[in-house]
mmCIF file of C-alpha atoms and ligand atoms in Angstrom:
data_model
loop_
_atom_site.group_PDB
_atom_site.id
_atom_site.type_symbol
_atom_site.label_atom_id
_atom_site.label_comp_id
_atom_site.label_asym_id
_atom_site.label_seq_id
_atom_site.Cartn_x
_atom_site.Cartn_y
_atom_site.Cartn_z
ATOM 1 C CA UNK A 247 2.246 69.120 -5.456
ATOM 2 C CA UNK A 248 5.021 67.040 -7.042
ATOM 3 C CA UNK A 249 8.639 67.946 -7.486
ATOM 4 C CA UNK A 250 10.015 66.388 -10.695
ATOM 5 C CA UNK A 251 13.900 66.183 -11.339
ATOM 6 C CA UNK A 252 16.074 65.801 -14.120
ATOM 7 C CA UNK A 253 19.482 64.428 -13.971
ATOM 8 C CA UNK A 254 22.755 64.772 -15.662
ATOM 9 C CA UNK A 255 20.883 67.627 -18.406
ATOM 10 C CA UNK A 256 24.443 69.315 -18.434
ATOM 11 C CA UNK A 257 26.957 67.438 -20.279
ATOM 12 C CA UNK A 258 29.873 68.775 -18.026
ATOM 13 C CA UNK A 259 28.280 67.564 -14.795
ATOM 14 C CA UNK A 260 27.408 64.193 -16.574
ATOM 15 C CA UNK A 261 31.133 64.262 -17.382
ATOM 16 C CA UNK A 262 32.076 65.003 -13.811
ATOM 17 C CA UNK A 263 30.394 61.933 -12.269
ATOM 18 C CA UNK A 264 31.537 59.784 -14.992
ATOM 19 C CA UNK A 265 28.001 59.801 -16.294
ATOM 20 C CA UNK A 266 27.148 59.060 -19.784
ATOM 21 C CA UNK A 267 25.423 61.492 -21.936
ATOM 22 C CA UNK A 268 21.769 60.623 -21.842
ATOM 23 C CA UNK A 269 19.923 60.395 -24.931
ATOM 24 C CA UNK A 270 16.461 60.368 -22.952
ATOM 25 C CA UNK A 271 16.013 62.491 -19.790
ATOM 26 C CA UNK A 272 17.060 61.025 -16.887
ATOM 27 C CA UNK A 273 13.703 61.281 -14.277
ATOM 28 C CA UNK A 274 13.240 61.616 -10.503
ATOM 29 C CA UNK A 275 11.125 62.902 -7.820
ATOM 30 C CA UNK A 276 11.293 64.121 -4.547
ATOM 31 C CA UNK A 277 8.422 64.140 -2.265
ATOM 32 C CA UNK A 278 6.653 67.416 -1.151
ATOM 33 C CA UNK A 279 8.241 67.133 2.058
ATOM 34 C CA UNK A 280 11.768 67.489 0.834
ATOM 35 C CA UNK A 281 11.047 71.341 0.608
ATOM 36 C CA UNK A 282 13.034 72.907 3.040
ATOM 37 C CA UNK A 283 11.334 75.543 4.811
ATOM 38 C CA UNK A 284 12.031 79.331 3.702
ATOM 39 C CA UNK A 285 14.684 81.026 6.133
ATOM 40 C CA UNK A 286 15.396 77.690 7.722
ATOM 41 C CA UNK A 287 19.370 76.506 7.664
ATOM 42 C CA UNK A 288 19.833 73.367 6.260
ATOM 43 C CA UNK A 289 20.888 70.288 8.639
ATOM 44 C CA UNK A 290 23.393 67.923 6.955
ATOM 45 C CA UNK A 291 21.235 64.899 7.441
ATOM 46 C CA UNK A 292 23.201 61.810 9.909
ATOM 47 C CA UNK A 293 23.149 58.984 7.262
ATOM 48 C CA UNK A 294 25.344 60.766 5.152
ATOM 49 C CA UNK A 295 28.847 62.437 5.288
ATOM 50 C CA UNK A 296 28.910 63.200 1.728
ATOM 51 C CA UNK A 297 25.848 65.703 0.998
ATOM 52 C CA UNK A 298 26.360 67.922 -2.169
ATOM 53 C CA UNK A 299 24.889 70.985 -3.202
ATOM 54 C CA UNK A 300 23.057 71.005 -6.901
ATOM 55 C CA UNK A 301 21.742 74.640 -7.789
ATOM 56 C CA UNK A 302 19.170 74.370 -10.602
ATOM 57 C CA UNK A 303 16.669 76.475 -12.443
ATOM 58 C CA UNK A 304 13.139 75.310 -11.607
ATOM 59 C CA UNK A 305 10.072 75.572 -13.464
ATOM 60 C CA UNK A 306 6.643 76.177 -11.843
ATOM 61 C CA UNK A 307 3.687 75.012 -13.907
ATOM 62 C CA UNK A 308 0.777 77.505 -14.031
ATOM 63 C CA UNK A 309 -1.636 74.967 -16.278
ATOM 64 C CA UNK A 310 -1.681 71.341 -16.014
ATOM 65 C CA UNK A 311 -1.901 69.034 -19.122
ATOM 66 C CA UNK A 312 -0.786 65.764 -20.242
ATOM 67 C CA UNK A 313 0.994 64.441 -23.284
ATOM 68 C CA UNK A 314 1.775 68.341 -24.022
ATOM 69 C CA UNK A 315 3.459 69.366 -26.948
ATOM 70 C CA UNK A 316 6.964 70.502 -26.689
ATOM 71 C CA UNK A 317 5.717 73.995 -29.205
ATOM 72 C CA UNK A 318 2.824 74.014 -25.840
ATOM 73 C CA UNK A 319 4.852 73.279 -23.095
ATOM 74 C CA UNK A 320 5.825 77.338 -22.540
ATOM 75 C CA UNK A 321 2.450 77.641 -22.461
ATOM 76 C CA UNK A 322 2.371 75.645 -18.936
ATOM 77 C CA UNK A 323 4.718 77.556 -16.793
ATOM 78 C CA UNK A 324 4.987 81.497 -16.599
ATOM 79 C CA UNK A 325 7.195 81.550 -13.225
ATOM 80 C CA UNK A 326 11.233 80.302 -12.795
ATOM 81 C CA UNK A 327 13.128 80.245 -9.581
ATOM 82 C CA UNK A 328 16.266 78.471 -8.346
ATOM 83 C CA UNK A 329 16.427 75.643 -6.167
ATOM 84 C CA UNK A 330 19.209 73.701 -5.059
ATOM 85 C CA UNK A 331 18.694 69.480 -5.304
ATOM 86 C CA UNK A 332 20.750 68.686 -2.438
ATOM 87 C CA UNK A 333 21.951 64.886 -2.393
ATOM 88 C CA UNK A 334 23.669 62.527 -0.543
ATOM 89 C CA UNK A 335 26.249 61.802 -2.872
ATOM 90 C CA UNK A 336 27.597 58.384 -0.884
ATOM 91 C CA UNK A 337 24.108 56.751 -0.398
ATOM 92 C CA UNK A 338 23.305 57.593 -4.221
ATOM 93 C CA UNK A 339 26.403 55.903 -5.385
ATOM 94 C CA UNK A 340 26.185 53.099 -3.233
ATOM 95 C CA UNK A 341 22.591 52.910 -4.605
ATOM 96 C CA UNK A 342 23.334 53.729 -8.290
ATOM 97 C CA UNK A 343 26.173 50.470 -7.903
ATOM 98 C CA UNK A 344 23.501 48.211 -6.817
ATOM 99 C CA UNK A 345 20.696 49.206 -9.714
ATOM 100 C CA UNK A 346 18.606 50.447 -7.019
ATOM 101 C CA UNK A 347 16.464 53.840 -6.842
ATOM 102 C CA UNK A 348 17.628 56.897 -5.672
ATOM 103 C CA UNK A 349 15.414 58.179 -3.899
ATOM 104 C CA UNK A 350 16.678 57.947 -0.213
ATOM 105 C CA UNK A 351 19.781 60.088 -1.748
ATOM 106 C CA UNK A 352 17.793 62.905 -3.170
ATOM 107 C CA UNK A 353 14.004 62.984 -1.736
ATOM 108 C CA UNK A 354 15.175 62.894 2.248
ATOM 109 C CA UNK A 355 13.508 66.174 4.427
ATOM 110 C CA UNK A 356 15.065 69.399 3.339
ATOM 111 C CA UNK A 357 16.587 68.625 0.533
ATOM 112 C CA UNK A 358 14.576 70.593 -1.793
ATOM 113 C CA UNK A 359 15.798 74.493 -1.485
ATOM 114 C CA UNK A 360 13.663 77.285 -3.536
ATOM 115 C CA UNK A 361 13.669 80.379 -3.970
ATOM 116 C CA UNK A 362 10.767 82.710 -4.534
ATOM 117 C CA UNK A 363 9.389 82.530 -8.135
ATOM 118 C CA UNK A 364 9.808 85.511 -11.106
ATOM 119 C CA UNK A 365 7.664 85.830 -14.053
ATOM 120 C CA UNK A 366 9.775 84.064 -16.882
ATOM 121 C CA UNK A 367 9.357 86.999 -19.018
ATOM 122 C CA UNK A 368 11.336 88.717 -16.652
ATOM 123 C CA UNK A 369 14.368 86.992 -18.360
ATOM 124 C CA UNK A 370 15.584 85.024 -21.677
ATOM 125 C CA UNK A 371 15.057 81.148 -20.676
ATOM 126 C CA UNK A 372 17.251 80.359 -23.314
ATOM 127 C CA UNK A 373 20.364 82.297 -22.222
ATOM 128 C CA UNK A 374 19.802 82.702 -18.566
ATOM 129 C CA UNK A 375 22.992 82.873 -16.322
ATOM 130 C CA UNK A 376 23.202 81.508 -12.614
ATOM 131 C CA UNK A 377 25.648 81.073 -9.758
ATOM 132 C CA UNK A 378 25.901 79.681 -6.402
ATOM 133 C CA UNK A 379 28.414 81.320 -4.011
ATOM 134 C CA UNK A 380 29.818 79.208 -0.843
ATOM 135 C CA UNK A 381 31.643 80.764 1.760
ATOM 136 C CA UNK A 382 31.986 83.610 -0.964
ATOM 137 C CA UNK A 383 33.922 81.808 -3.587
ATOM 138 C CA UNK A 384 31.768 81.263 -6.764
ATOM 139 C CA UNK A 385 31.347 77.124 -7.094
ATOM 140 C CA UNK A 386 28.526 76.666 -9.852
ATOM 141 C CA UNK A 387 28.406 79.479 -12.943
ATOM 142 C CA UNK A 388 25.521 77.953 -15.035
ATOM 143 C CA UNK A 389 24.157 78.726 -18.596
ATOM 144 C CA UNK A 390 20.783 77.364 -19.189
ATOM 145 C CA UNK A 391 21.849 77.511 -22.836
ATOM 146 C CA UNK A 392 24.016 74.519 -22.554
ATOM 147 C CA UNK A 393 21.344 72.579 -21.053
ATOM 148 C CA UNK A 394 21.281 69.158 -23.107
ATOM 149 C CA UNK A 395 16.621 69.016 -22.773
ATOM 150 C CA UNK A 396 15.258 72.699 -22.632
ATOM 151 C CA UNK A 397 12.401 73.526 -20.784
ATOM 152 C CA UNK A 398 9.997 72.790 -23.480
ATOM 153 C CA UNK A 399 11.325 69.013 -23.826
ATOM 154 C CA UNK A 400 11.430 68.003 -20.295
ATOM 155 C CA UNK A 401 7.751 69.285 -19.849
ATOM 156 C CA UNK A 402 6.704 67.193 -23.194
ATOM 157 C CA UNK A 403 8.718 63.992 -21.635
ATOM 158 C CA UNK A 404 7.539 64.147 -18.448
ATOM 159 C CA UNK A 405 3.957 64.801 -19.513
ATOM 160 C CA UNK A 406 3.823 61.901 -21.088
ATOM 161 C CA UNK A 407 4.447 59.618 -18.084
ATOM 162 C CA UNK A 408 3.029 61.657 -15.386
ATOM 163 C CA UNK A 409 -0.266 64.338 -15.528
ATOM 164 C CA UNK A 410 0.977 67.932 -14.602
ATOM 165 C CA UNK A 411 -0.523 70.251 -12.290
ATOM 166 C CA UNK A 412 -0.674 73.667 -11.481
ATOM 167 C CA UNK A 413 1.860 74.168 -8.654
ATOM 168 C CA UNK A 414 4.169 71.337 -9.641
ATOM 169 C CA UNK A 415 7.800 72.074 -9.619
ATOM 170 C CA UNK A 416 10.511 70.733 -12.108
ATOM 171 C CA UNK A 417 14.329 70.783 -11.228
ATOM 172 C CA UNK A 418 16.114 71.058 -14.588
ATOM 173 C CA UNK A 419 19.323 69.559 -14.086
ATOM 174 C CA UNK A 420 22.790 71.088 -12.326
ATOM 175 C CA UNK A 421 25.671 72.460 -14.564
ATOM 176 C CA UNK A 422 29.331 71.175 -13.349
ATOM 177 C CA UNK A 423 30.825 72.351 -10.143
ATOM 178 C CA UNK A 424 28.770 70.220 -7.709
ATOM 179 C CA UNK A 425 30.583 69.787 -4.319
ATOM 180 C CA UNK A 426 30.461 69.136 -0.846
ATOM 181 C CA UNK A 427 28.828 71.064 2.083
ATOM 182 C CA UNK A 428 30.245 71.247 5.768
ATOM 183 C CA UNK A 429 29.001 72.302 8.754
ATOM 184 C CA UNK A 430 29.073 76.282 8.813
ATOM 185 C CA UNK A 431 28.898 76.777 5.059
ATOM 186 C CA UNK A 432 27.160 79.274 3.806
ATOM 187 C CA UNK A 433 25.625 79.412 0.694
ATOM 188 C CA UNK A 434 24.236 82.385 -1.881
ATOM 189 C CA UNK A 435 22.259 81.755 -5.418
ATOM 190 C CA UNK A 436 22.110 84.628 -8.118
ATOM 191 C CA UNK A 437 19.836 84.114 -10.919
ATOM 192 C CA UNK A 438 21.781 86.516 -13.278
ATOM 193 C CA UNK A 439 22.458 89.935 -10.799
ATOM 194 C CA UNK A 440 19.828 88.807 -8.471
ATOM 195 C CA UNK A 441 20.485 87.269 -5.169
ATOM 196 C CA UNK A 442 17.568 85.032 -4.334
ATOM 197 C CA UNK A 443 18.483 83.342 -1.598
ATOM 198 C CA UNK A 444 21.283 82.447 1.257
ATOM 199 C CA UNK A 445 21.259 79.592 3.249
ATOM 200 C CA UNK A 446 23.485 78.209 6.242
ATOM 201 C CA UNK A 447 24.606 74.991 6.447
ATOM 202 C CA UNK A 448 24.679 72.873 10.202
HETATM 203 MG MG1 LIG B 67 20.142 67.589 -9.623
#
């Protein structure tokens, strides 16, 4: 299983990194042991004092393919959950200054949060709303209409590059309203009404 990422697919967040607006998506991956395990808290990892949450829808894909078709690609995922991309914000801007990867900011153990997975026809892709809650203040209120590549696009980009299999996840990108997590934090996603999952922070 491979966990595929998009960047900056929210013009707002783009905007509040000083990020450009990409005219290609913007690709990453995190390893299969970045998944943090379910009910576990999350451990703000020692080389960084900067960690940031990142809640994001996330496509399962139920058929692999390559090269697919962006009027295909629904036809390659029937389940959505949430996740939350968690990164080390300092190492990935020291990286990002230096041209380098990012992976050591965003594929490190436990950085990869998911919730359980819903049929996608359970809900209107196009115009579905979700929210992370810290400490019970709302941080992140996302839209997935305002998403800059839709579903559809990032599985024909991606598909081109790298074969797709069943059980592969993709992170779609993180609206604005990224921030900081402390020791003690505790965090809640809704995907619309839905609470689907909590997690402490240590
Ligand atoms: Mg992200």
């Amino acid at each position: 299983m491979k966990i595929i990422c998009i960047g900056r697919n929210y013009a707002e967040h783009a905007n509040e990194l000083g990020n450009k607006i990409p005219e290609s998506p913007v690709i990453f991956m995190k390893p299969d042991t970045a998944v943090l395990k379910k009910n576990s808290d999350f451990y703000i990892p020692e080389f960084s004092n900067d960690v940031h949450y990142e809640l994001e829808v996330v496509l399962k894909i139920s058929k692999g393919g390559k090269y697919i078709q962006p009027e295909n690609a629904g036809k390659h995922f029937e389940e959505i959950g949430l996740g939350i991309d968690f990164t080390a914000r300092d190492l990935q801007t020291k990286l990002k200054s230096k041209g380098l990867p990012w992976e050591l900011a965003k594929g490190f153990d436990g950085s990869a949060v998911l919730s359980d997975f819903f049929p996608k026809s359970d809900f209107d892709l196009k115009n579905l709303n979700f929210s992370l809650i810290k400490n019970k203040e709302k941080v992140q209120d996302g839209n997935t209409s305002l998403m800059i590549f839709p579903p559809e696009e990032i599985i024909a980009f991606v598909s081109q590059f790298f074969t797709l299999r069943v059980g592969d996840l993709i992170f779609t990108g993180t609206p604005k309203g990224v921030g900081k997590v402390d020791e003690n934090d505790f965090l809640e996603a809704f995907l619309e009404e839905k609470k689907v999952f909590d997690l402490r922070i240590q």
